Amino acid sequence: MRVLPRKGLSRALGAVTRVGAPKSGVERAIDVFVRAYDVDLSEAVRPEGGYATFNDFFTRRLVPGARPIDPAVESIVSPSDGSLEALGLVGDDSSFEIKGKRYTPAELLGSERLAEAFRGGAHGTIYLSPRDYHRVHAPVSGRVLSVEYVAGTLYPVNSIGTEYVDGLFARNERVCVVQESETHGLVATILVGAIGVGRMSLAFEDLVTNAGTPARRIEYGEDGPFLEKGQELGIFNLGSTVIFFVDGRCKLDLEARVGTPVRMGERIATGRIT
């Protein structure tokens, strides 16, 4: 994996998926993909005339009501569809485990100062497979305080990558979105790129990764956009991983079970800052 031009391959693959002609080829590719991965298109918005490109299909929207958002004020919802790979508390040493590997919030967030807010708080990891819905949504209602694009490499995030690449999630490029919630305090949602998935974009900011974009940090302060729980936050242009952190002041009941599938909008934890 070390000798592969991972970011270049990802850019090339992304370019191919955004090509719209010939239409018959796009339709065949989508049909093969749907059959191979058992994709449920009954809940997808399908444009009149079909999807123009494979990427349009992959980043498809869902019909209204396909993902009900848990309405409880104290609930934290899953930001995406996928498999819940980890859910727990950040230890006293500020570390936690994902797939048998130890990480710290600072490694993933790219900021020791910001990581302090999540000491003793909760963390979760969701893996999106190729068949999943690939838009990411806000897990809580709150104002966006900052966005950090951390440039990195693009290792695969499947079982091979997580087993054999040390510090995988801290080495791959990622986008960290930090919200401030009246109920839950600071909540960070991290979109992690992967080989073939090195293109992520945000719904509220003109930022596209792995497109020659340098690392950057955007501080909004009080002028940041307010995202309601379940509102679209960003898009993976091929599948990957979402990691989230919840403020250490927030006393949580972690309700979802690790190793089970989750759907965007369903409750995974309940609590509030104390």
PDB file of C-alpha atoms in Angstrom:
ATOM      1  CA  MET A   1       0.000   0.000   0.000  1.00  0.00           C
ATOM      2  CA  ARG A   2       2.910   2.360   0.667  1.00  0.00           C
ATOM      3  CA  VAL A   3       4.103   2.376  -2.964  1.00  0.00           C
ATOM      4  CA  LEU A   4       0.712   3.173  -4.501  1.00  0.00           C
ATOM      5  CA  PRO A   5       0.013   6.800  -5.516  1.00  0.00           C
ATOM      6  CA  ARG A   6      -3.108   6.732  -3.367  1.00  0.00           C
ATOM      7  CA  LYS A   7      -4.205  10.357  -3.734  1.00  0.00           C
ATOM      8  CA  GLY A   8      -3.593  10.313  -7.483  1.00  0.00           C
ATOM      9  CA  LEU A   9      -5.539   7.089  -7.884  1.00  0.00           C
ATOM     10  CA  SER A  10      -8.387   8.547  -5.870  1.00  0.00           C
ATOM     11  CA  ARG A  11      -8.463  11.689  -8.006  1.00  0.00           C
ATOM     12  CA  ALA A  12      -8.486   9.594 -11.186  1.00  0.00           C
ATOM     13  CA  LEU A  13     -11.260   7.346  -9.916  1.00  0.00           C
ATOM     14  CA  GLY A  14     -13.258  10.374  -8.852  1.00  0.00           C
ATOM     15  CA  ALA A  15     -12.854  11.958 -12.284  1.00  0.00           C
ATOM     16  CA  VAL A  16     -14.129   8.795 -13.964  1.00  0.00           C
ATOM     17  CA  THR A  17     -17.215   8.668 -11.730  1.00  0.00           C
ATOM     18  CA  ARG A  18     -18.090  12.249 -12.674  1.00  0.00           C
ATOM     19  CA  VAL A  19     -18.029  11.597 -16.429  1.00  0.00           C
ATOM     20  CA  GLY A  20     -21.543  11.459 -17.852  1.00  0.00           C
ATOM     21  CA  ALA A  21     -21.086   9.944 -21.319  1.00  0.00           C
ATOM     22  CA  PRO A  22     -21.960   7.555 -22.777  1.00  0.00           C
ATOM     23  CA  LYS A  23     -25.220   7.385 -20.821  1.00  0.00           C
ATOM     24  CA  SER A  24     -25.660   3.679 -21.553  1.00  0.00           C
ATOM     25  CA  GLY A  25     -22.300   3.004 -19.906  1.00  0.00           C
ATOM     26  CA  VAL A  26     -23.280   4.990 -16.815  1.00  0.00           C
ATOM     27  CA  GLU A  27     -26.538   3.071 -16.552  1.00  0.00           C
ATOM     28  CA  ARG A  28     -24.767  -0.289 -16.901  1.00  0.00           C
ATOM     29  CA  ALA A  29     -22.192   0.644 -14.267  1.00  0.00           C
ATOM     30  CA  ILE A  30     -24.926   1.684 -11.847  1.00  0.00           C
ATOM     31  CA  ASP A  31     -26.910  -1.486 -12.501  1.00  0.00           C
ATOM     32  CA  VAL A  32     -23.859  -3.690 -11.864  1.00  0.00           C
ATOM     33  CA  PHE A  33     -23.071  -1.785  -8.667  1.00  0.00           C
ATOM     34  CA  VAL A  34     -26.650  -1.989  -7.377  1.00  0.00           C
ATOM     35  CA  ARG A  35     -26.727  -5.746  -7.939  1.00  0.00           C
ATOM     36  CA  ALA A  36     -23.258  -6.376  -6.512  1.00  0.00           C
ATOM     37  CA  TYR A  37     -23.866  -4.414  -3.299  1.00  0.00           C
ATOM     38  CA  ASP A  38     -27.625  -4.921  -2.945  1.00  0.00           C
ATOM     39  CA  VAL A  39     -28.305  -1.176  -2.940  1.00  0.00           C
ATOM     40  CA  ASP A  40     -31.851  -0.182  -1.978  1.00  0.00           C
ATOM     41  CA  LEU A  41     -32.938   2.435  -4.522  1.00  0.00           C
ATOM     42  CA  SER A  42     -36.567   2.487  -3.378  1.00  0.00           C
ATOM     43  CA  GLU A  43     -35.711   5.257  -0.893  1.00  0.00           C
ATOM     44  CA  ALA A  44     -33.562   7.309  -3.282  1.00  0.00           C
ATOM     45  CA  VAL A  45     -34.488  10.427  -5.228  1.00  0.00           C
ATOM     46  CA  ARG A  46     -34.166   9.423  -8.883  1.00  0.00           C
ATOM     47  CA  PRO A  47     -33.891  12.289 -11.385  1.00  0.00           C
ATOM     48  CA  GLU A  48     -36.108  12.270 -14.440  1.00  0.00           C
ATOM     49  CA  GLY A  49     -34.061  10.576 -17.117  1.00  0.00           C
ATOM     50  CA  GLY A  50     -31.855   8.819 -14.581  1.00  0.00           C
ATOM     51  CA  TYR A  51     -28.527   9.703 -12.996  1.00  0.00           C
ATOM     52  CA  ALA A  52     -26.241  11.706 -15.280  1.00  0.00           C
ATOM     53  CA  THR A  53     -23.037  10.264 -13.781  1.00  0.00           C
ATOM     54  CA  PHE A  54     -22.032   7.438 -11.491  1.00  0.00           C
ATOM     55  CA  ASN A  55     -21.130  10.005  -8.851  1.00  0.00           C
ATOM     56  CA  ASP A  56     -24.655  11.455  -9.012  1.00  0.00           C
ATOM     57  CA  PHE A  57     -25.930   7.988  -8.174  1.00  0.00           C
ATOM     58  CA  PHE A  58     -23.386   7.461  -5.427  1.00  0.00           C
ATOM     59  CA  THR A  59     -24.188  10.766  -3.721  1.00  0.00           C
ATOM     60  CA  ARG A  60     -27.923  10.314  -4.225  1.00  0.00           C
ATOM     61  CA  ARG A  61     -30.385  12.081  -1.969  1.00  0.00           C
ATOM     62  CA  LEU A  62     -33.164  10.242  -0.169  1.00  0.00           C
ATOM     63  CA  VAL A  63     -36.884  10.853  -0.486  1.00  0.00           C
ATOM     64  CA  PRO A  64     -38.397  12.954   2.321  1.00  0.00           C
ATOM     65  CA  GLY A  65     -39.126  10.845   5.392  1.00  0.00           C
ATOM     66  CA  ALA A  66     -36.709   8.043   4.491  1.00  0.00           C
ATOM     67  CA  ARG A  67     -34.599   8.860   7.576  1.00  0.00           C
ATOM     68  CA  PRO A  68     -36.756  10.131  10.470  1.00  0.00           C
ATOM     69  CA  ILE A  69     -34.730  12.299  12.864  1.00  0.00           C
ATOM     70  CA  ASP A  70     -35.140  11.446  16.551  1.00  0.00           C
ATOM     71  CA  PRO A  71     -36.945  14.509  17.972  1.00  0.00           C
ATOM     72  CA  ALA A  72     -35.862  14.329  21.642  1.00  0.00           C
ATOM     73  CA  VAL A  73     -33.933  17.460  22.674  1.00  0.00           C
ATOM     74  CA  GLU A  74     -31.319  15.446  24.579  1.00  0.00           C
ATOM     75  CA  SER A  75     -30.724  12.836  21.871  1.00  0.00           C
ATOM     76  CA  ILE A  76     -27.620  12.587  19.717  1.00  0.00           C
ATOM     77  CA  VAL A  77     -28.342  10.919  16.389  1.00  0.00           C
ATOM     78  CA  SER A  78     -26.215   8.945  13.995  1.00  0.00           C
ATOM     79  CA  PRO A  79     -24.667  11.351  11.473  1.00  0.00           C
ATOM     80  CA  SER A  80     -24.691   8.714   8.729  1.00  0.00           C
ATOM     81  CA  ASP A  81     -25.767   5.284   7.630  1.00  0.00           C
ATOM     82  CA  GLY A  82     -23.237   2.516   8.200  1.00  0.00           C
ATOM     83  CA  SER A  83     -21.840   0.051  10.703  1.00  0.00           C
ATOM     84  CA  LEU A  84     -21.152   1.296  14.235  1.00  0.00           C
ATOM     85  CA  GLU A  85     -17.516   0.275  14.709  1.00  0.00           C
ATOM     86  CA  ALA A  86     -16.926   1.983  18.070  1.00  0.00           C
ATOM     87  CA  LEU A  87     -18.910   3.812  20.757  1.00  0.00           C
ATOM     88  CA  GLY A  88     -17.551   4.610  24.196  1.00  0.00           C
ATOM     89  CA  LEU A  89     -15.834   7.095  26.462  1.00  0.00           C
ATOM     90  CA  VAL A  90     -12.495   8.817  25.999  1.00  0.00           C
ATOM     91  CA  GLY A  91     -10.253   7.546  28.818  1.00  0.00           C
ATOM     92  CA  ASP A  92      -8.548   9.542  31.545  1.00  0.00           C
ATOM     93  CA  ASP A  93      -5.379   9.390  29.445  1.00  0.00           C
ATOM     94  CA  SER A  94      -7.345  11.017  26.577  1.00  0.00           C
ATOM     95  CA  SER A  95      -7.167   7.841  24.501  1.00  0.00           C
ATOM     96  CA  PHE A  96      -9.729   5.440  23.103  1.00  0.00           C
ATOM     97  CA  GLU A  97      -9.831   2.413  20.832  1.00  0.00           C
ATOM     98  CA  ILE A  98     -11.068   1.875  17.274  1.00  0.00           C
ATOM     99  CA  LYS A  99     -10.757  -1.641  15.830  1.00  0.00           C
ATOM    100  CA  GLY A 100      -8.012  -2.562  18.296  1.00  0.00           C
ATOM    101  CA  LYS A 101      -5.903   0.576  17.719  1.00  0.00           C
ATOM    102  CA  ARG A 102      -5.440   3.402  20.232  1.00  0.00           C
ATOM    103  CA  TYR A 103      -6.108   7.019  19.259  1.00  0.00           C
ATOM    104  CA  THR A 104      -6.448  10.379  20.956  1.00  0.00           C
ATOM    105  CA  PRO A 105      -8.852  13.178  20.011  1.00  0.00           C
ATOM    106  CA  ALA A 106      -5.853  15.463  19.387  1.00  0.00           C
ATOM    107  CA  GLU A 107      -4.473  13.099  16.719  1.00  0.00           C
ATOM    108  CA  LEU A 108      -7.752  13.113  14.819  1.00  0.00           C
ATOM    109  CA  LEU A 109      -8.759  16.732  15.357  1.00  0.00           C
ATOM    110  CA  GLY A 110      -5.297  18.113  14.671  1.00  0.00           C
ATOM    111  CA  SER A 111      -5.518  20.327  17.766  1.00  0.00           C
ATOM    112  CA  GLU A 112      -4.425  19.689  21.346  1.00  0.00           C
ATOM    113  CA  ARG A 113      -6.391  22.733  22.534  1.00  0.00           C
ATOM    114  CA  LEU A 114      -9.657  21.589  20.982  1.00  0.00           C
ATOM    115  CA  ALA A 115      -9.116  18.011  22.150  1.00  0.00           C
ATOM    116  CA  GLU A 116      -9.207  19.131  25.792  1.00  0.00           C
ATOM    117  CA  ALA A 117     -12.962  19.736  25.466  1.00  0.00           C
ATOM    118  CA  PHE A 118     -13.496  16.034  24.755  1.00  0.00           C
ATOM    119  CA  ARG A 119     -11.457  14.601  27.635  1.00  0.00           C
ATOM    120  CA  GLY A 120     -13.794  12.177  29.426  1.00  0.00           C
ATOM    121  CA  GLY A 121     -16.422  12.643  26.722  1.00  0.00           C
ATOM    122  CA  ALA A 122     -17.880  10.164  24.264  1.00  0.00           C
ATOM    123  CA  HIS A 123     -16.589   9.018  20.900  1.00  0.00           C
ATOM    124  CA  GLY A 124     -18.108   7.001  18.061  1.00  0.00           C
ATOM    125  CA  THR A 125     -17.002   5.593  14.704  1.00  0.00           C
ATOM    126  CA  ILE A 126     -19.243   4.664  11.768  1.00  0.00           C
ATOM    127  CA  TYR A 127     -17.968   2.858   8.672  1.00  0.00           C
ATOM    128  CA  LEU A 128     -19.869   3.506   5.445  1.00  0.00           C
ATOM    129  CA  SER A 129     -19.811   0.594   3.005  1.00  0.00           C
ATOM    130  CA  PRO A 130     -20.246   1.095  -0.756  1.00  0.00           C
ATOM    131  CA  ARG A 131     -23.976   0.282  -0.522  1.00  0.00           C
ATOM    132  CA  ASP A 132     -24.749   2.942   2.089  1.00  0.00           C
ATOM    133  CA  TYR A 133     -26.256   6.402   1.714  1.00  0.00           C
ATOM    134  CA  HIS A 134     -23.219   8.703   1.572  1.00  0.00           C
ATOM    135  CA  ARG A 135     -24.378  12.057   2.871  1.00  0.00           C
ATOM    136  CA  VAL A 136     -23.371  13.052   6.400  1.00  0.00           C
ATOM    137  CA  HIS A 137     -25.694  15.006   8.695  1.00  0.00           C
ATOM    138  CA  ALA A 138     -25.400  16.963  11.926  1.00  0.00           C
ATOM    139  CA  PRO A 139     -25.712  14.679  14.999  1.00  0.00           C
ATOM    140  CA  VAL A 140     -26.984  17.593  17.133  1.00  0.00           C
ATOM    141  CA  SER A 141     -28.474  21.039  16.675  1.00  0.00           C
ATOM    142  CA  GLY A 142     -25.820  23.695  17.062  1.00  0.00           C
ATOM    143  CA  ARG A 143     -23.793  26.487  15.533  1.00  0.00           C
ATOM    144  CA  VAL A 144     -20.694  25.594  13.521  1.00  0.00           C
ATOM    145  CA  LEU A 145     -17.698  27.139  15.277  1.00  0.00           C
ATOM    146  CA  SER A 146     -14.929  25.858  13.029  1.00  0.00           C
ATOM    147  CA  VAL A 147     -13.922  23.636  10.135  1.00  0.00           C
ATOM    148  CA  GLU A 148     -10.473  22.067   9.895  1.00  0.00           C
ATOM    149  CA  TYR A 149      -9.245  20.366   6.740  1.00  0.00           C
ATOM    150  CA  VAL A 150      -6.332  18.126   7.742  1.00  0.00           C
ATOM    151  CA  ALA A 151      -4.335  17.106   4.684  1.00  0.00           C
ATOM    152  CA  GLY A 152      -3.103  13.528   4.741  1.00  0.00           C
ATOM    153  CA  THR A 153      -2.766  10.364   2.738  1.00  0.00           C
ATOM    154  CA  LEU A 154      -5.532   7.990   1.610  1.00  0.00           C
ATOM    155  CA  TYR A 155      -5.233   4.460   2.961  1.00  0.00           C
ATOM    156  CA  PRO A 156      -8.219   2.099   2.652  1.00  0.00           C
ATOM    157  CA  VAL A 157     -10.469   2.136   5.730  1.00  0.00           C
ATOM    158  CA  ASN A 158     -11.772  -1.412   5.309  1.00  0.00           C
ATOM    159  CA  SER A 159     -10.731  -4.297   7.563  1.00  0.00           C
ATOM    160  CA  ILE A 160      -7.343  -4.620   5.815  1.00  0.00           C
ATOM    161  CA  GLY A 161      -6.490  -0.975   6.354  1.00  0.00           C
ATOM    162  CA  THR A 162      -7.648  -0.829   9.972  1.00  0.00           C
ATOM    163  CA  GLU A 163      -5.678  -3.971  10.844  1.00  0.00           C
ATOM    164  CA  TYR A 164      -2.381  -3.287   9.107  1.00  0.00           C
ATOM    165  CA  VAL A 165      -1.993   0.508   9.020  1.00  0.00           C
ATOM    166  CA  ASP A 166      -1.014   1.979  12.389  1.00  0.00           C
ATOM    167  CA  GLY A 167      -2.761   5.263  13.155  1.00  0.00           C
ATOM    168  CA  LEU A 168      -4.861   4.915  10.012  1.00  0.00           C
ATOM    169  CA  PHE A 169      -7.566   7.443  10.894  1.00  0.00           C
ATOM    170  CA  ALA A 170      -4.988   9.995  12.060  1.00  0.00           C
ATOM    171  CA  ARG A 171      -2.987   9.608   8.820  1.00  0.00           C
ATOM    172  CA  ASN A 172      -5.775   9.832   6.251  1.00  0.00           C
ATOM    173  CA  GLU A 173      -6.987  13.246   5.167  1.00  0.00           C
ATOM    174  CA  ARG A 174     -10.075  14.432   6.983  1.00  0.00           C
ATOM    175  CA  VAL A 175     -12.464  17.299   7.590  1.00  0.00           C
ATOM    176  CA  CYS A 176     -13.388  18.185  11.192  1.00  0.00           C
ATOM    177  CA  VAL A 177     -16.582  20.162  11.803  1.00  0.00           C
ATOM    178  CA  VAL A 178     -17.109  21.482  15.342  1.00  0.00           C
ATOM    179  CA  GLN A 179     -20.569  22.538  16.509  1.00  0.00           C
ATOM    180  CA  GLU A 180     -21.598  24.191  19.767  1.00  0.00           C
ATOM    181  CA  SER A 181     -24.893  22.864  21.131  1.00  0.00           C
ATOM    182  CA  GLU A 182     -26.825  24.382  24.038  1.00  0.00           C
ATOM    183  CA  THR A 183     -27.718  20.864  25.155  1.00  0.00           C
ATOM    184  CA  HIS A 184     -24.545  18.886  24.428  1.00  0.00           C
ATOM    185  CA  GLY A 185     -21.715  21.438  24.456  1.00  0.00           C
ATOM    186  CA  LEU A 186     -19.033  20.969  21.794  1.00  0.00           C
ATOM    187  CA  VAL A 187     -19.585  18.175  19.273  1.00  0.00           C
ATOM    188  CA  ALA A 188     -17.035  17.333  16.565  1.00  0.00           C
ATOM    189  CA  THR A 189     -17.939  15.395  13.419  1.00  0.00           C
ATOM    190  CA  ILE A 190     -14.958  14.132  11.406  1.00  0.00           C
ATOM    191  CA  LEU A 191     -15.206  12.924   7.806  1.00  0.00           C
ATOM    192  CA  VAL A 192     -12.257  10.616   7.085  1.00  0.00           C
ATOM    193  CA  GLY A 193     -11.115  10.068   3.508  1.00  0.00           C
ATOM    194  CA  ALA A 194      -9.868   6.782   2.058  1.00  0.00           C
ATOM    195  CA  ILE A 195      -8.327   5.442  -1.122  1.00  0.00           C
ATOM    196  CA  GLY A 196     -10.949   5.867  -3.824  1.00  0.00           C
ATOM    197  CA  VAL A 197     -12.831   8.175  -1.443  1.00  0.00           C
ATOM    198  CA  GLY A 198     -10.521  11.144  -1.435  1.00  0.00           C
ATOM    199  CA  ARG A 199     -13.193  13.670  -2.313  1.00  0.00           C
ATOM    200  CA  MET A 200     -15.296  15.102   0.475  1.00  0.00           C
ATOM    201  CA  SER A 201     -17.339  18.282   0.399  1.00  0.00           C
ATOM    202  CA  LEU A 202     -19.360  20.324   2.875  1.00  0.00           C
ATOM    203  CA  ALA A 203     -22.954  21.467   2.506  1.00  0.00           C
ATOM    204  CA  PHE A 204     -22.370  24.890   4.073  1.00  0.00           C
ATOM    205  CA  GLU A 205     -18.824  25.786   2.985  1.00  0.00           C
ATOM    206  CA  ASP A 206     -16.978  25.882  -0.339  1.00  0.00           C
ATOM    207  CA  LEU A 207     -14.474  23.163   0.511  1.00  0.00           C
ATOM    208  CA  VAL A 208     -13.643  20.098  -1.586  1.00  0.00           C
ATOM    209  CA  THR A 209     -10.819  17.792  -0.492  1.00  0.00           C
ATOM    210  CA  ASN A 210      -8.166  16.025  -2.596  1.00  0.00           C
ATOM    211  CA  ALA A 211      -8.554  18.629  -5.324  1.00  0.00           C
ATOM    212  CA  GLY A 212      -5.266  20.439  -4.789  1.00  0.00           C
ATOM    213  CA  THR A 213      -6.733  22.161  -1.733  1.00  0.00           C
ATOM    214  CA  PRO A 214      -4.134  23.033   0.933  1.00  0.00           C
ATOM    215  CA  ALA A 215      -4.820  22.311   4.584  1.00  0.00           C
ATOM    216  CA  ARG A 216      -6.924  25.086   6.054  1.00  0.00           C
ATOM    217  CA  ARG A 217      -8.796  26.115   9.172  1.00  0.00           C
ATOM    218  CA  ILE A 218     -11.940  28.253   9.159  1.00  0.00           C
ATOM    219  CA  GLU A 219     -13.028  29.964  12.372  1.00  0.00           C
ATOM    220  CA  TYR A 220     -16.632  31.212  12.317  1.00  0.00           C
ATOM    221  CA  GLY A 221     -17.185  32.251  15.919  1.00  0.00           C
ATOM    222  CA  GLU A 222     -20.662  33.693  16.436  1.00  0.00           C
ATOM    223  CA  ASP A 223     -21.165  34.023  12.668  1.00  0.00           C
ATOM    224  CA  GLY A 224     -21.110  30.291  11.972  1.00  0.00           C
ATOM    225  CA  PRO A 225     -24.046  28.599  10.250  1.00  0.00           C
ATOM    226  CA  PHE A 226     -26.581  26.930  12.535  1.00  0.00           C
ATOM    227  CA  LEU A 227     -27.242  23.288  11.645  1.00  0.00           C
ATOM    228  CA  GLU A 228     -30.351  21.599  12.939  1.00  0.00           C
ATOM    229  CA  LYS A 229     -30.024  17.993  14.064  1.00  0.00           C
ATOM    230  CA  GLY A 230     -30.254  15.857  10.929  1.00  0.00           C
ATOM    231  CA  GLN A 231     -29.454  18.729   8.559  1.00  0.00           C
ATOM    232  CA  GLU A 232     -26.988  17.870   5.803  1.00  0.00           C
ATOM    233  CA  LEU A 233     -23.386  18.559   6.786  1.00  0.00           C
ATOM    234  CA  GLY A 234     -21.273  17.005   4.040  1.00  0.00           C
ATOM    235  CA  ILE A 235     -20.856  14.376   1.340  1.00  0.00           C
ATOM    236  CA  PHE A 236     -18.518  11.458   0.681  1.00  0.00           C
ATOM    237  CA  ASN A 237     -18.037  10.982  -3.045  1.00  0.00           C
ATOM    238  CA  LEU A 238     -17.278   7.329  -2.284  1.00  0.00           C
ATOM    239  CA  GLY A 239     -17.654   5.518   1.039  1.00  0.00           C
ATOM    240  CA  SER A 240     -15.508   5.994   4.110  1.00  0.00           C
ATOM    241  CA  THR A 241     -15.724   6.655   7.859  1.00  0.00           C
ATOM    242  CA  VAL A 242     -17.301   9.202  10.210  1.00  0.00           C
ATOM    243  CA  ILE A 243     -15.874   9.759  13.702  1.00  0.00           C
ATOM    244  CA  PHE A 244     -17.535  11.980  16.285  1.00  0.00           C
ATOM    245  CA  PHE A 245     -16.694  13.344  19.729  1.00  0.00           C
ATOM    246  CA  VAL A 246     -19.006  14.748  22.401  1.00  0.00           C
ATOM    247  CA  ASP A 247     -18.050  17.298  25.063  1.00  0.00           C
ATOM    248  CA  GLY A 248     -16.645  15.859  28.307  1.00  0.00           C
ATOM    249  CA  ARG A 249     -19.199  17.905  30.284  1.00  0.00           C
ATOM    250  CA  CYS A 250     -22.057  15.998  28.645  1.00  0.00           C
ATOM    251  CA  LYS A 251     -23.270  13.066  30.734  1.00  0.00           C
ATOM    252  CA  LEU A 252     -24.453  10.492  28.245  1.00  0.00           C
ATOM    253  CA  ASP A 253     -26.357   7.252  28.118  1.00  0.00           C
ATOM    254  CA  LEU A 254     -24.810   5.392  25.163  1.00  0.00           C
ATOM    255  CA  GLU A 255     -27.683   3.428  23.660  1.00  0.00           C
ATOM    256  CA  ALA A 256     -26.555   1.982  20.324  1.00  0.00           C
ATOM    257  CA  ARG A 257     -24.665  -1.326  20.181  1.00  0.00           C
ATOM    258  CA  VAL A 258     -21.234  -1.622  18.599  1.00  0.00           C
ATOM    259  CA  GLY A 259     -21.158  -3.962  15.610  1.00  0.00           C
ATOM    260  CA  THR A 260     -24.704  -3.197  14.506  1.00  0.00           C
ATOM    261  CA  PRO A 261     -25.925  -1.201  11.506  1.00  0.00           C
ATOM    262  CA  VAL A 262     -27.127   2.338  12.132  1.00  0.00           C
ATOM    263  CA  ARG A 263     -29.122   4.735  10.009  1.00  0.00           C
ATOM    264  CA  MET A 264     -28.776   8.465   9.867  1.00  0.00           C
ATOM    265  CA  GLY A 265     -31.152  10.163  12.290  1.00  0.00           C
ATOM    266  CA  GLU A 266     -31.626   7.309  14.737  1.00  0.00           C
ATOM    267  CA  ARG A 267     -30.756   7.929  18.378  1.00  0.00           C
ATOM    268  CA  ILE A 268     -27.388   6.574  19.482  1.00  0.00           C
ATOM    269  CA  ALA A 269     -27.027   8.433  22.800  1.00  0.00           C
ATOM    270  CA  THR A 270     -28.964  10.674  25.177  1.00  0.00           C
ATOM    271  CA  GLY A 271     -27.731  13.308  27.607  1.00  0.00           C
ATOM    272  CA  ARG A 272     -26.913  16.952  28.302  1.00  0.00           C
ATOM    273  CA  ILE A 273     -24.093  19.058  29.698  1.00  0.00           C
ATOM    274  CA  THR A 274     -24.006  19.454  33.477  1.00  0.00           C
TER     275      THR A 274
END
